[in-house]
């Protein structure tokens, strides 16, 4: 075993969405970083859906951008369709989504990482974690190289003992066409980590030339949708997606072959995502439904592959082909890649801190699907925070921990450290109790002032957001002081905009001398701030109450088992999840207000 001559501050294992953001964030903070991946040609690869964003996920992408991450900027530059989901609903649930050119996205990510200062990128397969006396020292690779580092970020995706299933056939792999990582799981188990098994899947890809689009519904994109708060990226040509549906014949073929599905035969042991079921699951669970919606999503401008969103499956290839050819418009479909399911190892929850550093091994951080999550955006967000905190650890400076009231990223991390995951974790707007404060349009106002002291954004970016805050405040104050006679009554322009039949744009047209045109984004943001001011103020008061609990710290090593009057279940939960403060303790599943009261008294006595 040969030792690489340079010791790194941060070593990132895996170059999926988590690993890319982790490596980029750490390097931006000025520490010497190594990104180690099994294959340099798959950096930033979109293994499944060719989309970025979506409900709640779009919020995360904008938060990643606000914190200096890459995902939003690359999606803006390398996507072929943009949409704003839930545009007709309230501002809290509106979410940007883009259809990316998969190959262009990955190439752009690789190129940007290659140009990042303080970052080295090398190809290598990590086999063992080097751990001594409860601290990470580095890694050993299959190629016989030992890399030393002060901290390590493990972002292994679905590669840890990955097992692919197509009908009764199963074989080792991290995803279709890539080999699995066989050494990491035993290395983690040897260190004392408890591992579980999860499952996810992907649908087939078909040739665009074999689709009868005249029988499908066209789904064009929306104008003006962006992820990044910085200068507009040059965009690729925009195209439409299409919608089609399964038929009763599709469902009958599936029912007739359930015994050949590894999901129903018991061959697959891992738990899959309930909210993103396979087509077999849908047909069984919703037996009375005559059809299921399918989205036909092009994978890029330089390929004819089309992603058949909504028909994820692990059925045998012959059944997949028969099934697909009963879908409206796909009667002559040519399948280019079959669907498959994949099982993989993950680290059971309760073994990481809010910084994403592991409790068992100092200096080892986990990010992405290794923590039991699913989705590019959730992985990228974790990678960003893990990279930041690994760099903080190396620099011996305070870590960055976002609260639930700060960001969807804060909600996700808080959920991961207090939930017992029984299925892959996915972010929804319903998970955020303060979602009116955490809108996708204000992520820069919320997070860029936090990002700046860590060196994640430039001074110019920071100045822009401070100026934006001032502009919004000035215009809102101006609208509140300016009165007009409407229907015989004197009302402020701010009150007028709050009316259901009025908007900022309508006020701008009616009173151009008093209402300033600040551009589409700022105009809309001011309107939302005015219309929802009462609700926002109420949520801020709720946050203030809850944060009082967050201020009551729980000392490390606190003996929960010694607390008199605490229920046995509460003692077990507290001892297992080791909350850092009372607010975190109160949010652990199964904990009652009485448990928190008793714990508070015990802490006060101490």
XYZ file of C-alpha atoms in Angstrom:
606
model
C 0.000 0.000 0.000
C 1.487 3.315 -1.136
C 0.675 6.518 0.792
C -0.151 9.564 -1.323
C 2.417 12.271 -0.472
C -0.128 15.009 0.367
C -2.460 15.095 3.378
C -5.809 16.758 2.653
C -8.046 18.781 4.942
C -11.215 17.289 3.429
C -11.500 14.070 1.420
C -14.838 13.467 -0.328
C -15.758 9.919 -1.386
C -18.138 9.788 -4.350
C -18.887 12.369 -7.054
C -22.661 12.195 -7.218
C -24.736 15.247 -6.356
C -23.774 15.108 -2.663
C -20.077 14.615 -3.318
C -19.859 17.377 -5.927
C -21.437 19.962 -3.632
C -19.372 18.801 -0.635
C -16.078 19.073 -2.521
C -16.958 22.435 -4.048
C -18.089 23.953 -0.724
C -15.005 22.774 1.168
C -12.645 24.059 -1.521
C -14.464 27.426 -1.652
C -13.747 27.768 2.070
C -10.015 27.616 1.327
C -9.122 24.128 2.584
C -7.195 21.523 0.588
C -9.816 19.122 -0.758
C -9.726 15.831 -2.656
C -12.714 14.423 -4.557
C -12.230 10.670 -4.987
C -14.573 8.879 -7.394
C -14.742 5.443 -9.004
C -15.107 6.931 -12.487
C -14.197 10.435 -13.618
C -16.645 10.109 -16.510
C -19.673 9.862 -14.208
C -19.106 12.987 -12.084
C -22.482 14.660 -11.516
C -24.303 11.894 -13.376
C -28.100 11.974 -13.215
C -28.673 8.284 -12.556
C -32.462 8.412 -12.689
C -34.819 11.286 -13.523
C -33.407 13.983 -15.834
C -35.001 16.736 -13.726
C -33.875 19.195 -11.075
C -36.271 20.713 -8.536
C -39.981 20.095 -8.120
C -42.266 20.414 -5.116
C -40.110 21.364 -2.086
C -37.051 20.125 -4.000
C -37.011 23.403 -5.946
C -36.836 25.227 -2.619
C -33.769 23.160 -1.710
C -32.042 23.975 -5.020
C -32.563 27.694 -4.448
C -31.200 27.325 -0.900
C -28.156 25.494 -2.252
C -27.594 28.403 -4.639
C -28.027 30.952 -1.855
C -25.297 29.130 0.097
C -22.889 29.221 -2.844
C -23.623 25.768 -4.297
C -23.518 24.658 -7.919
C -26.728 22.751 -8.646
C -28.966 25.731 -9.433
C -26.453 27.468 -11.667
C -25.778 24.344 -13.706
C -29.493 23.549 -13.969
C -30.136 27.071 -15.286
C -27.415 26.655 -17.897
C -27.990 23.032 -18.928
C -31.777 22.491 -18.824
C -34.091 22.199 -21.802
C -37.376 23.065 -20.068
C -38.396 25.071 -16.997
C -41.686 25.106 -15.102
C -43.069 26.680 -11.927
C -45.098 24.008 -10.159
C -48.187 25.003 -8.132
C -48.120 28.484 -9.712
C -51.869 28.886 -9.105
C -51.549 28.012 -5.408
C -50.152 29.889 -2.409
C -46.568 31.237 -2.464
C -45.341 28.721 0.119
C -45.797 25.742 -2.219
C -44.676 27.224 -5.544
C -41.598 25.328 -6.682
C -39.309 25.688 -9.726
C -38.478 22.576 -11.729
C -36.308 22.026 -14.786
C -35.798 19.260 -17.303
C -32.046 18.906 -17.657
C -29.950 17.719 -20.559
C -28.358 14.850 -18.626
C -25.091 14.645 -20.523
C -24.629 18.422 -20.649
C -25.398 18.750 -16.925
C -22.767 16.188 -15.922
C -20.121 17.658 -18.242
C -20.772 21.159 -16.910
C -20.493 19.945 -13.309
C -17.198 18.182 -14.048
C -15.814 21.241 -15.834
C -16.713 23.625 -12.994
C -15.181 21.339 -10.384
C -11.997 21.013 -12.437
C -11.651 24.810 -12.359
C -12.264 25.114 -8.606
C -9.239 26.287 -6.630
C -8.024 24.122 -3.711
C -9.752 21.051 -5.230
C -8.036 17.974 -6.639
C -10.052 15.268 -8.425
C -8.808 11.697 -8.704
C -10.204 8.356 -9.858
C -10.132 5.573 -7.290
C -12.364 3.004 -5.605
C -12.491 3.412 -1.820
C -12.328 0.034 -0.086
C -11.534 0.816 3.556
C -11.868 3.692 5.978
C -8.741 4.288 8.067
C -9.938 4.726 11.644
C -7.820 4.851 14.791
C -9.058 5.411 18.336
C -12.410 6.691 17.133
C -11.039 9.183 14.612
C -10.869 9.100 10.816
C -7.371 9.208 9.326
C -8.124 8.654 5.631
C -8.992 5.858 3.213
C -7.467 2.953 1.307
C -8.395 2.276 -2.314
C -8.712 -0.833 -4.440
C -5.833 0.515 -6.513
C -3.457 0.208 -3.537
C -3.258 3.875 -2.549
C -3.682 5.285 0.944
C -4.979 8.844 1.206
C -4.651 10.735 4.482
C -7.078 13.487 5.496
C -8.192 15.427 8.575
C -11.857 14.838 7.668
C -13.734 12.555 5.273
C -17.154 13.045 3.689
C -18.754 9.748 2.629
C -21.324 10.232 -0.145
C -21.607 6.741 -1.599
C -25.119 6.973 -3.081
C -26.638 3.577 -3.931
C -23.241 1.928 -4.379
C -22.743 0.268 -0.968
C -23.411 -3.437 -1.657
C -25.717 -2.342 -4.469
C -27.850 -5.095 -6.009
C -29.867 -4.586 -9.214
C -33.066 -6.522 -9.989
C -34.771 -7.141 -13.358
C -37.307 -9.921 -12.892
C -35.655 -12.993 -11.377
C -32.241 -11.748 -12.531
C -30.166 -9.853 -10.015
C -26.574 -8.704 -10.141
C -24.146 -6.460 -8.266
C -23.970 -2.812 -9.264
C -24.205 0.753 -7.990
C -26.562 1.621 -10.851
C -27.047 0.347 -14.384
C -23.612 -0.101 -15.978
C -21.548 0.724 -12.877
C -19.961 -1.619 -10.349
C -20.940 -1.594 -6.670
C -18.721 -0.566 -3.752
C -18.087 -3.735 -1.780
C -15.613 -2.608 0.879
C -17.342 0.381 2.472
C -20.166 -1.480 4.238
C -17.860 -3.948 6.046
C -15.576 -1.056 6.955
C -18.486 0.861 8.521
C -19.780 -2.236 10.304
C -16.324 -2.918 11.706
C -16.334 0.614 13.144
C -19.632 -0.153 14.904
C -22.174 1.455 12.572
C -25.613 -0.154 12.201
C -26.641 -0.488 8.554
C -30.035 -0.987 6.954
C -31.285 -1.808 3.490
C -33.328 0.431 1.202
C -34.627 0.103 -2.329
C -35.291 2.470 -5.174
C -35.985 2.042 -8.867
C -35.933 3.636 -12.263
C -38.242 3.396 -15.307
C -37.317 2.311 -18.839
C -35.937 4.664 -21.486
C -37.429 4.494 -24.961
C -36.467 5.817 -28.387
C -38.133 9.132 -29.242
C -38.571 8.093 -32.867
C -40.837 5.231 -31.801
C -43.351 7.481 -29.956
C -46.589 8.689 -31.535
C -46.648 12.169 -29.996
C -49.903 13.032 -31.796
C -51.705 10.807 -29.286
C -50.038 12.473 -26.271
C -50.656 15.793 -24.511
C -47.976 18.407 -25.048
C -46.562 20.023 -21.902
C -44.679 23.235 -22.733
C -42.429 25.024 -20.261
C -42.853 28.362 -18.466
C -40.918 31.558 -19.083
C -38.918 33.395 -16.445
C -38.224 30.429 -14.138
C -34.718 30.331 -12.626
C -32.869 28.631 -9.774
C -29.865 30.904 -9.307
C -29.931 34.349 -7.695
C -26.829 35.443 -9.580
C -26.283 36.669 -13.123
C -28.514 34.830 -15.649
C -26.860 31.796 -17.208
C -26.878 31.282 -20.976
C -29.733 28.879 -21.715
C -30.033 25.897 -24.025
C -32.861 25.669 -26.611
C -36.170 24.893 -24.851
C -38.459 21.992 -25.809
C -41.736 20.426 -24.630
C -42.407 17.288 -22.639
C -45.514 15.152 -23.154
C -48.123 13.400 -21.015
C -49.736 10.037 -21.715
C -51.578 7.337 -19.748
C -51.614 3.641 -19.012
C -54.633 1.588 -20.118
C -56.676 -1.268 -18.574
C -54.645 -3.614 -20.795
C -51.429 -2.282 -19.193
C -52.788 -3.069 -15.747
C -53.899 -6.560 -16.742
C -50.435 -7.446 -18.074
C -48.936 -6.310 -14.752
C -51.452 -8.301 -12.670
C -50.812 -11.408 -14.748
C -47.070 -11.191 -14.030
C -46.888 -10.124 -10.385
C -45.410 -13.524 -9.530
C -42.425 -12.579 -11.734
C -41.837 -9.268 -9.923
C -38.994 -9.465 -7.364
C -40.897 -6.847 -5.374
C -43.826 -9.223 -4.824
C -41.946 -12.517 -4.829
C -39.901 -11.536 -1.759
C -36.618 -11.379 -3.674
C -36.249 -7.681 -2.769
C -35.849 -7.118 0.973
C -35.162 -3.359 1.017
C -37.914 -0.815 1.695
C -38.807 1.470 -1.202
C -40.228 5.023 -1.269
C -43.982 4.982 -0.550
C -44.578 8.292 -2.377
C -42.816 7.171 -5.571
C -44.084 3.595 -6.044
C -43.357 1.254 -8.916
C -46.044 0.690 -11.517
C -46.641 -2.748 -9.938
C -47.346 -1.036 -6.604
C -49.696 1.475 -8.217
C -51.755 -1.180 -9.972
C -52.099 -3.258 -6.805
C -52.721 -0.395 -4.375
C -55.069 1.566 -6.635
C -56.945 -1.354 -8.171
C -60.001 0.747 -9.025
C -58.032 3.306 -11.037
C -58.486 2.935 -14.803
C -55.313 4.750 -15.814
C -52.128 6.288 -14.402
C -50.427 9.421 -15.725
C -47.043 9.079 -17.419
C -44.640 11.893 -18.330
C -42.451 11.500 -21.400
C -39.306 13.485 -20.626
C -36.482 13.910 -23.173
C -33.042 13.189 -21.683
C -31.257 15.797 -23.798
C -30.870 17.562 -27.112
C -28.186 15.211 -28.439
C -29.931 11.920 -27.629
C -33.224 10.274 -28.606
C -33.627 8.624 -25.189
C -36.870 9.506 -23.431
C -37.413 8.942 -19.719
C -40.829 7.329 -19.056
C -41.619 8.989 -15.735
C -44.276 7.172 -13.706
C -43.645 3.607 -14.757
C -40.726 2.553 -12.540
C -40.557 -1.240 -12.469
C -38.531 -4.358 -11.671
C -40.552 -6.716 -13.884
C -38.738 -8.897 -16.450
C -37.784 -7.208 -19.710
C -40.327 -9.141 -21.797
C -43.142 -8.006 -19.488
C -41.853 -4.419 -19.546
C -41.896 -4.375 -23.343
C -45.434 -5.809 -23.534
C -46.641 -3.416 -20.849
C -45.132 -0.285 -22.429
C -46.665 -1.079 -25.814
C -50.157 -0.843 -24.302
C -49.581 2.760 -23.169
C -51.264 5.432 -25.313
C -48.838 6.598 -28.019
C -46.237 3.962 -27.155
C -47.709 1.078 -29.142
C -44.524 0.822 -31.246
C -42.087 1.839 -28.509
C -38.471 0.685 -28.722
C -37.002 0.187 -25.255
C -33.397 1.371 -25.133
C -32.789 0.648 -21.429
C -34.970 -1.573 -19.266
C -36.288 -0.471 -15.879
C -34.700 -1.971 -12.779
C -34.854 -1.831 -8.991
C -31.772 -1.444 -6.837
C -31.134 -2.343 -3.198
C -28.333 -0.698 -1.235
C -26.977 -0.192 2.286
C -27.504 2.951 4.322
C -26.531 4.064 7.814
C -29.467 3.865 10.223
C -30.588 7.193 11.668
C -29.484 8.374 15.141
C -25.787 7.898 14.268
C -25.061 11.453 13.053
C -25.054 14.918 14.619
C -26.782 17.970 13.135
C -23.445 18.812 11.483
C -23.666 15.432 9.630
C -20.548 14.274 11.476
C -20.907 10.729 12.775
C -21.174 10.094 16.502
C -18.948 7.019 16.382
C -16.028 8.335 14.341
C -14.736 11.867 14.759
C -14.065 13.644 11.487
C -16.248 11.306 9.395
C -19.261 12.990 7.770
C -22.131 11.322 5.868
C -24.143 12.893 3.048
C -26.842 11.737 0.626
C -28.447 8.341 0.232
C -26.056 6.834 2.778
C -28.221 8.735 5.314
C -31.422 7.174 3.989
C -32.630 9.987 1.728
C -33.668 9.876 -1.916
C -33.435 12.507 -4.630
C -30.680 14.586 -6.209
C -31.684 17.738 -4.341
C -31.774 16.203 -0.870
C -28.357 14.640 -1.541
C -26.855 17.871 -2.872
C -28.122 19.838 0.135
C -26.591 17.366 2.569
C -23.353 17.331 0.603
C -23.137 21.108 0.737
C -23.589 21.183 4.533
C -21.307 18.188 5.122
C -18.576 19.827 3.028
C -18.963 23.111 4.902
C -18.794 21.434 8.306
C -15.909 19.165 7.345
C -13.989 22.285 6.310
C -14.966 23.963 9.583
C -13.668 20.923 11.466
C -10.370 21.068 9.586
C -10.081 24.821 10.208
C -11.158 24.434 13.848
C -13.950 26.987 13.523
C -17.635 26.781 14.579
C -19.845 24.577 12.327
C -22.886 25.684 10.346
C -26.157 24.240 11.676
C -29.334 25.586 10.084
C -32.521 25.713 12.157
C -35.918 24.518 10.958
C -36.947 28.168 10.688
C -33.877 28.993 8.551
C -34.295 26.653 5.596
C -35.740 23.467 4.187
C -32.187 22.164 4.568
C -32.535 22.759 8.302
C -35.844 20.876 8.340
C -34.308 17.929 6.484
C -31.252 17.598 8.725
C -33.380 17.923 11.855
C -35.676 15.179 10.545
C -32.750 12.898 9.713
C -31.278 13.065 13.200
C -34.556 12.494 15.074
C -36.599 10.101 12.914
C -36.314 6.347 12.658
C -36.446 6.077 8.874
C -38.650 3.228 7.651
C -38.452 4.302 3.999
C -36.257 6.586 1.863
C -36.676 10.190 3.047
C -37.981 12.758 0.598
C -38.648 16.445 1.237
C -42.200 17.836 1.003
C -43.475 21.337 1.741
C -45.729 19.762 4.392
C -42.655 18.795 6.443
C -41.857 22.482 7.083
C -44.086 23.989 9.776
C -42.795 27.481 8.908
C -43.075 27.098 5.137
C -44.503 30.585 4.573
C -41.169 31.921 5.856
C -39.208 29.433 3.729
C -40.480 30.359 0.283
C -38.391 29.606 -2.780
C -38.274 33.286 -3.745
C -36.566 34.507 -0.549
C -33.818 31.892 -0.035
C -31.131 34.470 -0.834
C -32.494 36.893 1.779
C -32.577 34.085 4.357
C -29.261 32.383 3.684
C -26.728 34.609 1.916
C -26.019 36.636 5.073
C -25.305 33.274 6.751
C -23.125 32.056 3.865
C -20.919 35.133 3.599
C -18.861 34.753 6.818
C -17.991 31.180 5.758
C -16.511 32.367 2.454
C -19.189 30.562 0.421
C -20.250 33.640 -1.557
C -18.300 36.663 -2.782
C -18.456 40.169 -1.372
C -20.310 41.304 -4.498
C -22.972 38.623 -3.986
C -23.338 39.665 -0.362
C -23.647 43.345 -1.274
C -26.378 42.552 -3.813
C -28.525 40.755 -1.256
C -28.074 43.541 1.317
C -29.127 46.062 -1.335
C -32.099 43.876 -2.228
C -33.219 43.800 1.423
C -32.964 47.580 1.634
C -34.872 48.099 -1.634
C -37.744 45.865 -0.515
C -37.953 47.577 2.885
C -37.873 51.059 1.328
C -40.565 50.284 -1.232
C -42.850 48.652 1.335
C -42.479 51.666 3.643
C -43.251 53.965 0.728
C -46.398 52.029 -0.199
C -47.604 52.118 3.403
C -47.249 55.912 3.548
C -48.791 56.677 0.144
C -52.606 57.031 0.224
C -55.141 57.138 -2.617
C -58.872 57.656 -2.743
C -60.501 54.378 -3.784
C -64.300 54.105 -3.861
C -64.526 57.240 -1.754
C -62.155 55.954 0.925
C -58.546 56.881 1.588
C -56.406 53.743 1.610
C -52.680 53.149 1.490
C -51.233 51.540 -1.621
C -49.906 48.748 0.619
C -53.468 47.979 1.797
C -54.725 48.204 -1.769
C -52.224 45.619 -3.016
C -53.357 43.303 -0.202
C -56.869 43.130 -1.675
C -57.701 39.889 -3.574
C -58.558 41.775 -6.784
C -55.376 43.865 -6.724
C -51.707 43.066 -7.317
C -48.423 44.945 -7.424
C -48.559 44.936 -11.234
C -52.106 46.379 -11.210
C -51.042 49.116 -8.768
C -48.008 49.820 -10.965
C -50.261 50.358 -13.986
C -52.753 52.482 -12.032
C -50.251 54.646 -10.133
C -46.933 54.614 -12.056
C -45.643 57.741 -10.283
C -45.988 56.247 -6.793
C -45.343 52.544 -7.459
C -41.826 51.780 -8.675
C -41.194 48.981 -11.180
C -38.387 46.955 -9.586
C -38.567 44.020 -11.978
C -40.707 40.885 -12.045
C -39.029 39.114 -9.111
C -38.897 42.032 -6.667
C -42.390 43.218 -7.594
C -43.775 39.765 -6.822
C -41.771 39.452 -3.608
C -43.065 42.775 -2.256
C -46.622 41.763 -3.134
C -46.268 38.490 -1.211
C -44.716 40.230 1.784
C -47.652 42.640 1.908
C -50.450 40.140 1.258
C -49.197 37.589 3.787
C -47.767 39.978 6.390
C -50.178 38.848 9.113
C -49.469 35.172 8.584
C -45.722 35.778 8.371
C -45.744 37.735 11.629
C -47.664 34.943 13.338
C -45.137 32.351 12.129
C -42.258 34.517 13.348
C -43.816 34.604 16.824
C -44.198 30.810 16.744
C -40.546 30.489 15.755
C -39.473 32.741 18.634
C -41.340 30.541 21.114
C -39.837 27.344 19.769
C -36.321 28.772 19.670
C -36.427 29.285 23.427
C -36.308 25.498 23.722
C -33.392 25.380 21.256
C -31.415 27.669 23.575
C -31.538 25.147 26.425
C -28.495 22.996 25.719
C -28.114 19.374 26.794
C -24.527 18.602 27.878
C -22.689 15.855 25.987
C -22.716 12.627 27.980
C -25.853 13.614 29.905
C -27.236 10.541 31.711
C -30.859 10.390 30.585
C -31.322 7.067 32.387
C -30.743 8.852 35.711
C -33.624 11.321 35.233
C -36.298 10.496 37.850
C -39.844 10.287 36.504
C -38.870 9.995 32.829
C -40.687 7.238 30.934
C -38.605 4.234 29.905
C -39.369 4.868 26.212
C -38.248 8.501 26.563
C -35.018 7.434 28.283
C -34.318 4.998 25.429
C -35.100 7.550 22.714
C -33.001 10.298 24.317
C -30.078 7.940 24.914
C -30.213 6.745 21.317
C -30.631 10.085 19.511
C -28.572 12.163 22.038
C -30.236 15.538 21.268
C -28.076 18.659 21.524
C -30.814 20.867 22.972
C -34.336 20.713 24.366
C -35.950 21.766 21.090
C -34.318 18.863 19.289
C -35.412 16.520 22.097
C -39.027 17.712 21.825
C -39.154 16.810 18.122
C -38.064 13.184 18.507
C -40.831 10.814 17.453
C -42.762 9.452 20.451
C -41.663 12.144 22.924
C -44.484 13.852 24.873
C -44.678 17.373 26.394
C -44.534 15.708 29.841
C -41.184 14.113 28.929
C -39.804 17.524 27.979
C -41.052 19.105 31.210
C -39.335 16.424 33.300
C -36.132 16.732 31.275
C -36.209 20.527 31.664
C -36.442 20.220 35.448
C -33.521 17.773 35.461
C -31.409 20.139 33.362
C -32.261 23.090 35.618
C -31.238 21.082 38.698
C -27.930 20.220 37.018
